[in-house]
mmCIF file of C-alpha atoms and ligand atoms in Angstrom:
data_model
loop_
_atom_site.group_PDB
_atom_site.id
_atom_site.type_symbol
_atom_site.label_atom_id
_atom_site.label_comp_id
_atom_site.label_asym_id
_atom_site.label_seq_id
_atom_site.Cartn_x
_atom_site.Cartn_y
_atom_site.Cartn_z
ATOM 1 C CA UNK A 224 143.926 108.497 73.685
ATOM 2 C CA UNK A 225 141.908 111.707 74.518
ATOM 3 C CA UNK A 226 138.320 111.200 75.510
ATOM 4 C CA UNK A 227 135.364 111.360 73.539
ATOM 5 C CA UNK A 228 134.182 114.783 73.142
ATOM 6 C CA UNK A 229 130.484 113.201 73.777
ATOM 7 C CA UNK A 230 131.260 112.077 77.377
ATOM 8 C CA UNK A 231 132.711 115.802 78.376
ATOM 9 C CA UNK A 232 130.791 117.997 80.514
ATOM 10 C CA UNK A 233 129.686 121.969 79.321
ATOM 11 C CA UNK A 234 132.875 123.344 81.949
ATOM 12 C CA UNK A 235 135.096 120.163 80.585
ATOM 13 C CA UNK A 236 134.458 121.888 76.848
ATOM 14 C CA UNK A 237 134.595 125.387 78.130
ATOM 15 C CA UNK A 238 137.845 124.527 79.180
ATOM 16 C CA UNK A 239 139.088 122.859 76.663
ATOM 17 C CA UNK A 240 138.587 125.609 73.937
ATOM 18 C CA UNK A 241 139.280 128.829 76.292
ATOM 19 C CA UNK A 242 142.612 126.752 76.381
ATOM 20 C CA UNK A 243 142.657 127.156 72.515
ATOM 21 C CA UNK A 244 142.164 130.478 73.031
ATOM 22 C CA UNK A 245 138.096 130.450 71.992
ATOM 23 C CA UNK A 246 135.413 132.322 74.125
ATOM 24 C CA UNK A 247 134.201 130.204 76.648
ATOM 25 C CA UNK A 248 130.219 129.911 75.628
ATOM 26 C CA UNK A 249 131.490 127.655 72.138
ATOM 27 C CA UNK A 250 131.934 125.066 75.431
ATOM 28 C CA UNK A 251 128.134 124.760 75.745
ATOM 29 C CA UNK A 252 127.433 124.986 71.993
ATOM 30 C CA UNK A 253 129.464 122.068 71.323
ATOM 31 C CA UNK A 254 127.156 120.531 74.513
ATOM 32 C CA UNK A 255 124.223 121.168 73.213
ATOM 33 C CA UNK A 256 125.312 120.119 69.412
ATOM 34 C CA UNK A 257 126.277 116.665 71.267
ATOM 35 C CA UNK A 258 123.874 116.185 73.696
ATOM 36 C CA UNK A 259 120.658 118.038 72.140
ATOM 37 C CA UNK A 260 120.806 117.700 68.683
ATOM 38 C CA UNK A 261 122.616 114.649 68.574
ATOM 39 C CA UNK A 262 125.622 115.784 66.249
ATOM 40 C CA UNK A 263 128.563 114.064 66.700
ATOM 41 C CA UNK A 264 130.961 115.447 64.075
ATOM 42 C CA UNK A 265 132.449 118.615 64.347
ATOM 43 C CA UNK A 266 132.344 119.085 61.182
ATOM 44 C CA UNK A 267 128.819 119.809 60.739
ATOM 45 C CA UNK A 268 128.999 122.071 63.910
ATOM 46 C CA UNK A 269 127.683 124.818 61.639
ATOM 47 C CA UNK A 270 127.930 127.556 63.936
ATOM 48 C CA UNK A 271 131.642 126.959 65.322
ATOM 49 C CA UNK A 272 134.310 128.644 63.099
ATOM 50 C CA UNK A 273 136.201 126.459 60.476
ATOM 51 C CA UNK A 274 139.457 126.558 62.887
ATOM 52 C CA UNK A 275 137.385 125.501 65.722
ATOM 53 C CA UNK A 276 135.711 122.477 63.903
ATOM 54 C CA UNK A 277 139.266 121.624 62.528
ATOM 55 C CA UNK A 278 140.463 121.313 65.847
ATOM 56 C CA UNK A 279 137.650 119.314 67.369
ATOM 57 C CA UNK A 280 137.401 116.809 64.616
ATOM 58 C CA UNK A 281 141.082 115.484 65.559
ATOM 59 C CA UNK A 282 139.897 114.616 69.122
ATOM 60 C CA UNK A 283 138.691 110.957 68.918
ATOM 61 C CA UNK A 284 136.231 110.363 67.317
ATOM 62 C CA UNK A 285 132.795 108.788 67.401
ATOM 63 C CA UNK A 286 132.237 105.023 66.960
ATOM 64 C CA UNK A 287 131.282 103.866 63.364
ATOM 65 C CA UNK A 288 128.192 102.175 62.373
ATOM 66 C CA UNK A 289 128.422 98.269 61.342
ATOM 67 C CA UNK A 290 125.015 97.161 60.834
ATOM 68 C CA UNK A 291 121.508 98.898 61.730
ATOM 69 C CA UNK A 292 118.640 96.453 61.750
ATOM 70 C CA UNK A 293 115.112 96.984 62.406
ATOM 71 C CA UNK A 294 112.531 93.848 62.985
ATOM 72 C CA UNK A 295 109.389 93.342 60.936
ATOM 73 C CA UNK A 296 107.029 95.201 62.899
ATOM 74 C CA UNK A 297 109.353 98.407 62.616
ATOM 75 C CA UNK A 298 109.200 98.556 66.783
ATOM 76 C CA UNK A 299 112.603 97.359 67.794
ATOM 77 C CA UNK A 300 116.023 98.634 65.948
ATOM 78 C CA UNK A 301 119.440 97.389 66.654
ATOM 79 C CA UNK A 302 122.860 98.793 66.145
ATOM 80 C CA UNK A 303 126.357 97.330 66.206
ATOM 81 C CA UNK A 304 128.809 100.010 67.041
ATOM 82 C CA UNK A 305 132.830 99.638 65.899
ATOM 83 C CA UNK A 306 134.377 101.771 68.415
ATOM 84 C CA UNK A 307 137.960 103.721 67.922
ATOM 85 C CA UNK A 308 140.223 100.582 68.558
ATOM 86 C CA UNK A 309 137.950 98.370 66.857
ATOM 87 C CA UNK A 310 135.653 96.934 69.944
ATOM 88 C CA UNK A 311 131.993 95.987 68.987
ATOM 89 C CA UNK A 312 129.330 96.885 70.786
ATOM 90 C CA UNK A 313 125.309 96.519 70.613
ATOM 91 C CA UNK A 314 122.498 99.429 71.346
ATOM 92 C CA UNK A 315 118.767 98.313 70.755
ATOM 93 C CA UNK A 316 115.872 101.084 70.259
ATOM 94 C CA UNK A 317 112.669 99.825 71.718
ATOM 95 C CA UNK A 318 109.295 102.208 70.898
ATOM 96 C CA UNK A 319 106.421 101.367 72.078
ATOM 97 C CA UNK A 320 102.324 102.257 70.812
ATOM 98 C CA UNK A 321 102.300 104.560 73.676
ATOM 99 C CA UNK A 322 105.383 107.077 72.373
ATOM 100 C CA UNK A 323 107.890 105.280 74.872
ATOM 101 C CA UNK A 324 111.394 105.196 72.450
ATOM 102 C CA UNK A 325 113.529 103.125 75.114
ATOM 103 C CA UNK A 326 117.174 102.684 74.741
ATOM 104 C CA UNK A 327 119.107 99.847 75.694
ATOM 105 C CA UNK A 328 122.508 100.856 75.720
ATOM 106 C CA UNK A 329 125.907 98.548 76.582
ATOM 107 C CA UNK A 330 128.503 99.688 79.548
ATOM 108 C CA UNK A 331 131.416 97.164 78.766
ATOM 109 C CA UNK A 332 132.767 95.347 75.601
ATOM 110 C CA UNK A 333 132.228 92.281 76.594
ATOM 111 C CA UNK A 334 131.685 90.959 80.268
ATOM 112 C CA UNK A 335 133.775 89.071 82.752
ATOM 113 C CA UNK A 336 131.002 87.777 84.955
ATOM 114 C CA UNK A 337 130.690 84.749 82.913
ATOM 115 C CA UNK A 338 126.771 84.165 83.639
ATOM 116 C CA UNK A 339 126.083 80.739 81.877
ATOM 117 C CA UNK A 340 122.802 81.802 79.841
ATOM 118 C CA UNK A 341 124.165 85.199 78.491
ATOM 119 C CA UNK A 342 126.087 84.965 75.035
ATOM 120 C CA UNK A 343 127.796 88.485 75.946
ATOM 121 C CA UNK A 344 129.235 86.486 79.294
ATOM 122 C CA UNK A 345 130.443 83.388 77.463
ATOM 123 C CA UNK A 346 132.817 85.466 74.974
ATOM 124 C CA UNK A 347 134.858 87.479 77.914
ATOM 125 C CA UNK A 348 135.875 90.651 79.060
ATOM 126 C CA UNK A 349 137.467 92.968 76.818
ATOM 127 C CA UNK A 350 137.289 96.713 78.276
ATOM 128 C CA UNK A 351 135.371 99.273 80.142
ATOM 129 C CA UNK A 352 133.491 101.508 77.881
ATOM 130 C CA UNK A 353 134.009 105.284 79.038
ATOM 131 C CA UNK A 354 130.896 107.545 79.548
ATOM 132 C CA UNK A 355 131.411 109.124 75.631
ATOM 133 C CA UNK A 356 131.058 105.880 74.040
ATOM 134 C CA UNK A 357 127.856 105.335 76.055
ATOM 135 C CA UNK A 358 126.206 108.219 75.738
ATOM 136 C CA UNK A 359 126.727 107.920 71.886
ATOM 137 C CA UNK A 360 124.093 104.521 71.820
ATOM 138 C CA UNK A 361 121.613 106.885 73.172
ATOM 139 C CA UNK A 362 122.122 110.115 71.053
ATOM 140 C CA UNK A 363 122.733 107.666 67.764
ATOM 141 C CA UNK A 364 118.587 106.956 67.872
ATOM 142 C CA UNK A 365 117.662 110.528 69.249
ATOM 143 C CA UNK A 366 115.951 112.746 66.616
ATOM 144 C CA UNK A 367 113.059 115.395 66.792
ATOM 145 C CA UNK A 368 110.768 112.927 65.510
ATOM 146 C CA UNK A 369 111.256 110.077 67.716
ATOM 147 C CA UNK A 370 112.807 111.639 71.011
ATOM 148 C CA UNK A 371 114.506 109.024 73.572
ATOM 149 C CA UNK A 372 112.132 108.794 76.667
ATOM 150 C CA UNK A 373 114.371 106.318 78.731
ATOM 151 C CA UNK A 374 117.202 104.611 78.841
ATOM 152 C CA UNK A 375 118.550 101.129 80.565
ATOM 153 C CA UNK A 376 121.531 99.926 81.136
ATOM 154 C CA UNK A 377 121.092 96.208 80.057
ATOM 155 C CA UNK A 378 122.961 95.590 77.053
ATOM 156 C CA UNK A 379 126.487 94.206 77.137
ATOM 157 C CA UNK A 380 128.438 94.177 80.271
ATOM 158 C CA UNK A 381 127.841 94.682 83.776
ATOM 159 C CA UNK A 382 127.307 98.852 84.832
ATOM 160 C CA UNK A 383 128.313 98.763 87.921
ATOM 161 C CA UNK A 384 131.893 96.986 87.531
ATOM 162 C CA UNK A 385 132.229 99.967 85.386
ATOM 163 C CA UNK A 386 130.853 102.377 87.846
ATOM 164 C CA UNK A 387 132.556 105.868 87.574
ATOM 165 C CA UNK A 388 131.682 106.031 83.471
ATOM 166 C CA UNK A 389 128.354 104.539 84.220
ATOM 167 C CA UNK A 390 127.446 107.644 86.892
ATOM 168 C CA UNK A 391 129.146 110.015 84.606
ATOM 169 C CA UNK A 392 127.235 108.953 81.373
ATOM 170 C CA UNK A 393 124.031 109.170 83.681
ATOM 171 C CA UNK A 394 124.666 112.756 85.139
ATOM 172 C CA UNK A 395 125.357 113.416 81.403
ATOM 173 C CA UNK A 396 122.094 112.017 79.822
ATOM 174 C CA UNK A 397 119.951 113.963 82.818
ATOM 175 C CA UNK A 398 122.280 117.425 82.560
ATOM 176 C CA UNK A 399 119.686 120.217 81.794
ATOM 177 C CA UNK A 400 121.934 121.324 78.618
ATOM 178 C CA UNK A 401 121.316 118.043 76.949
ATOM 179 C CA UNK A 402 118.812 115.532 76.720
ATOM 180 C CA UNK A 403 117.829 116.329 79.928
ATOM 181 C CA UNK A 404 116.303 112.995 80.743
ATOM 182 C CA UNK A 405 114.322 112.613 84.128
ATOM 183 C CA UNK A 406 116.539 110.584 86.465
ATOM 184 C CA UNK A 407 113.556 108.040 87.032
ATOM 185 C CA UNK A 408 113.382 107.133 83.112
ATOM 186 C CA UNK A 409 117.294 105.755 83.440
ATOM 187 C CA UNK A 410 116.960 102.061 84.663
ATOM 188 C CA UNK A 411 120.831 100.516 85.648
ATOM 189 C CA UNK A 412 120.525 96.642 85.660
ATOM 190 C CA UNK A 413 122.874 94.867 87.667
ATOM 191 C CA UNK A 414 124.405 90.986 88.292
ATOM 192 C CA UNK A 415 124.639 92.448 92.089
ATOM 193 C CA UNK A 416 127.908 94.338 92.502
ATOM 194 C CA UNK A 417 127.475 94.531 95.837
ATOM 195 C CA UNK A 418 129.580 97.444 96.681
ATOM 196 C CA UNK A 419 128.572 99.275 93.784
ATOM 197 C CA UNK A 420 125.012 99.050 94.998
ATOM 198 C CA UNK A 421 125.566 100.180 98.327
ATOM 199 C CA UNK A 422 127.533 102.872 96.947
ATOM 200 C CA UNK A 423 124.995 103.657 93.949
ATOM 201 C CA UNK A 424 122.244 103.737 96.641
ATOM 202 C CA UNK A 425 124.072 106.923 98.333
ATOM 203 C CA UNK A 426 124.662 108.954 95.748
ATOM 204 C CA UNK A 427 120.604 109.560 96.293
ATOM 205 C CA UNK A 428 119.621 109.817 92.481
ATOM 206 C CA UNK A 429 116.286 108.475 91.191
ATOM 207 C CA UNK A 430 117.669 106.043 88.815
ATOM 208 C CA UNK A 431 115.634 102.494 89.051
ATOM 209 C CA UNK A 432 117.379 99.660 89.880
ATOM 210 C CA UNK A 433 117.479 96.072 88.470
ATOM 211 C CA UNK A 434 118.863 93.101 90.262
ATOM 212 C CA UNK A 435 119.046 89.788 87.838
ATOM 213 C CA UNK A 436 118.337 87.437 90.703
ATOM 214 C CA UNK A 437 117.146 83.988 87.847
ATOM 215 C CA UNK A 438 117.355 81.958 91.152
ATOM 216 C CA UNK A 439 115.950 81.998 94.562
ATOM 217 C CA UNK A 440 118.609 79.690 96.287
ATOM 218 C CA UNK A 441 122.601 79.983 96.486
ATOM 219 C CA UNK A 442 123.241 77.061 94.761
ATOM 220 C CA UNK A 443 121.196 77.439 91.938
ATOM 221 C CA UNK A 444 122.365 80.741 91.536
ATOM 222 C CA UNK A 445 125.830 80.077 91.535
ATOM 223 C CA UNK A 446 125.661 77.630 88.564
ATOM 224 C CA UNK A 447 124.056 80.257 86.683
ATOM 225 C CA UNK A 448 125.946 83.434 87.717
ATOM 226 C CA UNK A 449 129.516 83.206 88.948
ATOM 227 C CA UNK A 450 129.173 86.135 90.975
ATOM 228 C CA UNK A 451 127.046 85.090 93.672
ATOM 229 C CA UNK A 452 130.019 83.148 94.854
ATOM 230 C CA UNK A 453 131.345 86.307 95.794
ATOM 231 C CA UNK A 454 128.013 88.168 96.767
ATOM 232 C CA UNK A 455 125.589 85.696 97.567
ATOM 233 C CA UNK A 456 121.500 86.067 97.647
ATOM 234 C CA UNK A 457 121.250 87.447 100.763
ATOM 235 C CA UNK A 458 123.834 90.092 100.608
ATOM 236 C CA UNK A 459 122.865 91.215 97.485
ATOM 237 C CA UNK A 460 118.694 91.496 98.616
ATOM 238 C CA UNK A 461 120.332 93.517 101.762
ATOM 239 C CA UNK A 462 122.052 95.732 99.355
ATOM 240 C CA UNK A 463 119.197 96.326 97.450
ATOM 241 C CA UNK A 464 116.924 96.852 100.304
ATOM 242 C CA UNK A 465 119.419 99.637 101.600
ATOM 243 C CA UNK A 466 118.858 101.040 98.158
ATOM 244 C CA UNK A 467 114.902 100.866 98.727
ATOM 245 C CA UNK A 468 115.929 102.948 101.750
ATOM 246 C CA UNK A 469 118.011 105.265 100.534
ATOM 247 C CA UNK A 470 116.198 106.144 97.220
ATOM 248 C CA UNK A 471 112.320 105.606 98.450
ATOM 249 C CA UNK A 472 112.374 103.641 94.642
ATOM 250 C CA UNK A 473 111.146 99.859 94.434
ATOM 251 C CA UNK A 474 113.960 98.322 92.612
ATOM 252 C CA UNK A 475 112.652 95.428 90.365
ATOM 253 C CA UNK A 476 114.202 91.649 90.116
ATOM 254 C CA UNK A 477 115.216 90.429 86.837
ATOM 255 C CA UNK A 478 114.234 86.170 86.591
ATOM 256 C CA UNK A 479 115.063 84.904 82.842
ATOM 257 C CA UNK A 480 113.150 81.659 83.103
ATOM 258 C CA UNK A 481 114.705 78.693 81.573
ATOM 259 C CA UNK A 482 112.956 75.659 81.245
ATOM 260 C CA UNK A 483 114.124 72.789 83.718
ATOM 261 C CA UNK A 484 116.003 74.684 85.057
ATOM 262 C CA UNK A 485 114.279 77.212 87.740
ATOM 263 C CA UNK A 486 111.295 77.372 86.417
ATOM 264 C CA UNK A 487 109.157 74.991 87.985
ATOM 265 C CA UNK A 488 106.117 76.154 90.881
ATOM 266 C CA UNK A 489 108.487 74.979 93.741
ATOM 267 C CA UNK A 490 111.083 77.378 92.656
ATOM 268 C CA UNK A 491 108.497 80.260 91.950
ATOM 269 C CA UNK A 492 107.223 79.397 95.771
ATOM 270 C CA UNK A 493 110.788 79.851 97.149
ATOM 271 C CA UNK A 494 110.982 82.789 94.888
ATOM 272 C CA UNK A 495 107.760 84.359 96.381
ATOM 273 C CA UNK A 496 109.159 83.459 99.692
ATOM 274 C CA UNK A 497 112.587 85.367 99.298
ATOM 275 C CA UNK A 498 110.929 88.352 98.095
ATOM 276 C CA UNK A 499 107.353 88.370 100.512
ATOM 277 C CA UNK A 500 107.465 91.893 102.333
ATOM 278 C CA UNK A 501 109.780 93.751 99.858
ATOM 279 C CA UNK A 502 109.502 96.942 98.067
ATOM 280 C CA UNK A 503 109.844 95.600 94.773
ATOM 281 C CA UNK A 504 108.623 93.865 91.522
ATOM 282 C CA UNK A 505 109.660 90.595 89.419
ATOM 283 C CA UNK A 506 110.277 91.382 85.597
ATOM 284 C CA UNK A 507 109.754 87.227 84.258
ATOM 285 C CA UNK A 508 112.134 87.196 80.886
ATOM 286 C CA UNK A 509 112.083 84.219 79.235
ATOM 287 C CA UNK A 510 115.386 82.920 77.781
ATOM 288 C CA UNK A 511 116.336 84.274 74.619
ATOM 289 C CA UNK A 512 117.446 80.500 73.140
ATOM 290 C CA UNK A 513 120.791 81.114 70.966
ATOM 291 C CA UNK A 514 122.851 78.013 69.708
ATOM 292 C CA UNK A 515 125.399 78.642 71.688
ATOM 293 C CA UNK A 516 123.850 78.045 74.905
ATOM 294 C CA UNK A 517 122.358 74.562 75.891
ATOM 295 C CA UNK A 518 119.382 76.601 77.458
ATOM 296 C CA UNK A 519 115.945 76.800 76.584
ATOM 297 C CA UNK A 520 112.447 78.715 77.251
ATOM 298 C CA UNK A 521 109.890 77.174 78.878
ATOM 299 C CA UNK A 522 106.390 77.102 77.089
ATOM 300 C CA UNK A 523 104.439 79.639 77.345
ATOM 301 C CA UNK A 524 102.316 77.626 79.266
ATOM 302 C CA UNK A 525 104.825 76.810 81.998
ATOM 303 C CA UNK A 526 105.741 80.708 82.100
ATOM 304 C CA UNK A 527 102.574 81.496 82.997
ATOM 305 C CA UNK A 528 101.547 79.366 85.102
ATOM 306 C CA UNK A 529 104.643 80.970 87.075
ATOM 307 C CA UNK A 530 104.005 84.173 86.872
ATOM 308 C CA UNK A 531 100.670 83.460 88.237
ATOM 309 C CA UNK A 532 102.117 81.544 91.086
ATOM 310 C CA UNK A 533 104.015 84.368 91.883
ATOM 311 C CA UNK A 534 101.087 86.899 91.757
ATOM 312 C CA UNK A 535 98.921 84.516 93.826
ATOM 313 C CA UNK A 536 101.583 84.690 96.910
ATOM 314 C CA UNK A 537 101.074 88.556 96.432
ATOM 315 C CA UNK A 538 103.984 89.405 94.570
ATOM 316 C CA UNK A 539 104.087 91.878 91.577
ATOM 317 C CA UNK A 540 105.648 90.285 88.704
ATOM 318 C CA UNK A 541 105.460 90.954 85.088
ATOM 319 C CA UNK A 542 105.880 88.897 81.648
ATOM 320 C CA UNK A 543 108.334 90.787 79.460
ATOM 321 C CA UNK A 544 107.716 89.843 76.034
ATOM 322 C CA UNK A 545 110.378 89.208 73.794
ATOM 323 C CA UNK A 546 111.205 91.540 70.874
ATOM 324 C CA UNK A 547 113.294 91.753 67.828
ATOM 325 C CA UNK A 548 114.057 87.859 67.741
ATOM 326 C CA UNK A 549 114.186 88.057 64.422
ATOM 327 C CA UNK A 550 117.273 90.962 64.192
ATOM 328 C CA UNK A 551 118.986 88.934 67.258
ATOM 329 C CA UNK A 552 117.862 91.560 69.838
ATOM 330 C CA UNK A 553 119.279 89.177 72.993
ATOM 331 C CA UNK A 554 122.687 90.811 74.289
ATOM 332 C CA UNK A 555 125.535 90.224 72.334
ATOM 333 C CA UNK A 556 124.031 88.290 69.764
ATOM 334 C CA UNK A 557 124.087 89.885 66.952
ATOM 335 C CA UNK A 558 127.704 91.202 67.349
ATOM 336 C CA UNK A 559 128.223 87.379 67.478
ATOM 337 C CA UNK A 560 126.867 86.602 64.423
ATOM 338 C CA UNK A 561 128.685 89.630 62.732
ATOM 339 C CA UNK A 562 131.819 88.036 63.491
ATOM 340 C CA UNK A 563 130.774 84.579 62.055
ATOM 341 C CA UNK A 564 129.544 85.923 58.593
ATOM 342 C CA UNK A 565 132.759 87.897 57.919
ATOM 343 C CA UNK A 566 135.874 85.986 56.147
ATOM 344 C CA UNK A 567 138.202 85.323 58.981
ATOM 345 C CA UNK A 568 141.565 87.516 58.281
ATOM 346 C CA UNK A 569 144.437 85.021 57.610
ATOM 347 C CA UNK A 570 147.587 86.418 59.010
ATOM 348 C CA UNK A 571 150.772 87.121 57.088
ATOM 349 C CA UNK A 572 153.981 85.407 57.456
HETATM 350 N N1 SAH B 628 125.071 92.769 83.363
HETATM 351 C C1 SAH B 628 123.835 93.303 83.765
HETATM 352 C C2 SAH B 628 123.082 94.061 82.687
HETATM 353 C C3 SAH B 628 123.111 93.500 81.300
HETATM 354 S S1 SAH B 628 122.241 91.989 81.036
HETATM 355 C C4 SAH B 628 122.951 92.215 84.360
HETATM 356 O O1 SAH B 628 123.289 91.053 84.231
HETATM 357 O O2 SAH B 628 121.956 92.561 84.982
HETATM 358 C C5 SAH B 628 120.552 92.516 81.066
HETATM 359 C C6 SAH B 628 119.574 91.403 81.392
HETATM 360 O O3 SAH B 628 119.506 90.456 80.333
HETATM 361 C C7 SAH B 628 119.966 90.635 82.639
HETATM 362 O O4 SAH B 628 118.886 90.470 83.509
HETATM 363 C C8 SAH B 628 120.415 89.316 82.068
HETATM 364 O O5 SAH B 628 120.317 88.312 83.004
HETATM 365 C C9 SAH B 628 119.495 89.157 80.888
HETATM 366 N N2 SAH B 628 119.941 88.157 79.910
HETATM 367 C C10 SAH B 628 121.185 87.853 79.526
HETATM 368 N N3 SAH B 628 121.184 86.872 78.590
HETATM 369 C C11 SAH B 628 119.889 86.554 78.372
HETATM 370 C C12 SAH B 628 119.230 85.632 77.518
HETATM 371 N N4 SAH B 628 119.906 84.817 76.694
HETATM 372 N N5 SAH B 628 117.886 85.597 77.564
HETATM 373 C C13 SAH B 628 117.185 86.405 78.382
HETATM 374 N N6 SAH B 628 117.752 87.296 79.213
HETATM 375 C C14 SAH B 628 119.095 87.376 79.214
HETATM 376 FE FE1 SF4 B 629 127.469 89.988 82.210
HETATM 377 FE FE2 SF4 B 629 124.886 90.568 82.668
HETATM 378 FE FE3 SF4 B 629 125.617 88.789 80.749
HETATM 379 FE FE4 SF4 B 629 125.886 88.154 83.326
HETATM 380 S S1 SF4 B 629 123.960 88.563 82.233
HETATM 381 S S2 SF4 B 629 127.415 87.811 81.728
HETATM 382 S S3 SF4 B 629 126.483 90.096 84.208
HETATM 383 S S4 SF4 B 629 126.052 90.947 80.779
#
């Protein structure tokens, strides 16, 4: 299958239609129809000629919209995506009073890291997305009215075990022919790759960095995220230091607090502990409770009382609030409940 036409490169299209025998400067209009005006069908490419457009619209094409919800204070929007070979994936729009339009956009269909609090983890791995079907999530809620100020990589699936379409759907979304986007408003969130991090950490951009830590010991952590059996805590805090290093960015720890489980002031002491000295800044999520997962949020009482615990030992940490329960916002939730409200397909035979 050939490649979206949204995760080409100006040169890639150039190419492409010189090969077709077309002048090579209908490369960056089809760019710029993509990337800065946010068209996606050839079709309405109303400067190409016919033939042109013809030809472009039997590349593949973009994913089709399932569902588009927006929650009752009209901040937070949510879309479920049906991609070419039928894969569903989730983008959430998240504006905020002070013109911030933030898009949280999914790398992978699915996820095989199998973290025990994250409905996208229990339901698998299912492919890679390439850098086309990313960029799409963002240029789907880009318009002249509301323009996308920054994008993270925090939906479905882990970025960095999908590295090379992750980079190249960055270097798209910052290319000067396009959106343009400042490297520093692209935030990659990661389970801690790592490899990926060290490697990510060289390639010198000014992306942010987010490490999900949810646990200051081993053993905690590795009942809640598989993956620090293979990279524990403090491989994956030397990786991100090196990324400190390399970058000159403070990367920012990720703790979804659920209640019983690490939440409690000896935890948040350890926590300080780990962290005391480092470049860097605790975002406190508190679980987003689905009936799937035997997991719950601690009061609000109990989060606070941790954040503060954390602030007292001189750490900066942050309460992000939760938004959008009520359109599922929480990764892979609402592509979950999709599934469940549709008539299950009986086979023939
Ligand atoms: N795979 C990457 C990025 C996607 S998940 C990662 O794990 O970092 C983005 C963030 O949402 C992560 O910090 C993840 O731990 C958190 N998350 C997953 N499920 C959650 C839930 N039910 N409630 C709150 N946060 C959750
Ligand atoms: Fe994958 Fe991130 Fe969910 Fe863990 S939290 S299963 S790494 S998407």
């Amino acid at each position: 299958m050939s490649p979206a036409l949204a995760g080409l490169f100006p040169g890639e299209l150039e190419n492409l239609v010189t090969g077709w025998g077309q002048p090579a400067y209908r490369g960056r209009q089809i760019f710029e129809w993509i990337h800065r005006r946010g068209v996606l069908d050839p079709r309405q490419m109303t400067n190409l000629p016919t033939d042109l457009r013809q030809r472009l619209a039997l590349a593949r094409g973009e994913g089709e919209e399932v569902r588009r919800l927006t929650s009752s204070d009209g901040l937070t929007t949510k879309l479920l995506l049906r991609l070419h070979d039928g894969e569903e994936i989730e983008a959430v729009a998240m504006q905020s009073s002070s013109g911030r339009n933030t898009i949280c956009v999914s790398s992978q269909a699915g996820c095989a890291m199998g973290c025990v609090f994250c409905v996208t983890g229990q339901f698998g791995f299912a492919r890679n997305l390439d850098a086309g079907e990313i960029v799409e999530q963002v240029l789907r809620f880009s318009s002249g009215a509301r323009p996308v100020t920054n994008v993270v990589f925090m939906g479905m699936g882990e970025p960095l075990a999908n590295y090379d379409e992750t980079l190249r759907a960055m270097r798209l979304l910052t290319h000067p022919f396009g959106l343009h986007l400042g490297a520093r408003r692209i935030t990659v969130s990661t389970s801690g790759v790592v490899p990926a991090m060290r490697r990510l950490a060289e390639e010198r951009l000014q992306v942010g960095l987010a490490i999900s830590l949810h646990a200051p010991d081993d053993a905690l952590r590795s009942e809640l995220m598989p993956i620090n059996r293979r990279w524990p805590i403090r491989e994956v805090l030397a990786a991100a230091d090196y990324y400190v290093e390399c970058t000159g960015r403070r990367v920012s720890y990720e703790y979804t607090l659920m209640s019983g489980v690490n939440d409690t002031d000896a935890l948040a002491d350890d926590l300080a502990r780990l962290l005391h000295g480092r470049l860097c800044h605790v975002n406190l999520i508190p679980l987003n409770p689905t009936e799937d997962i035997n997991l719950v949020a601690p009061s609000a009482h109990r989060a606070v009382a941790f954040e503060r615990r954390l602030r007292d030992a001189g750490i900066a940490a942050t309460m992000r609030v939760n938004r959008g329960r009520d359109i599922l916002a929480a990764c892979g939730q609402l592509r979950l409940a999709e599934k469940r409200s549709r008539p299950i397909a009986v086979a023939a035979g």
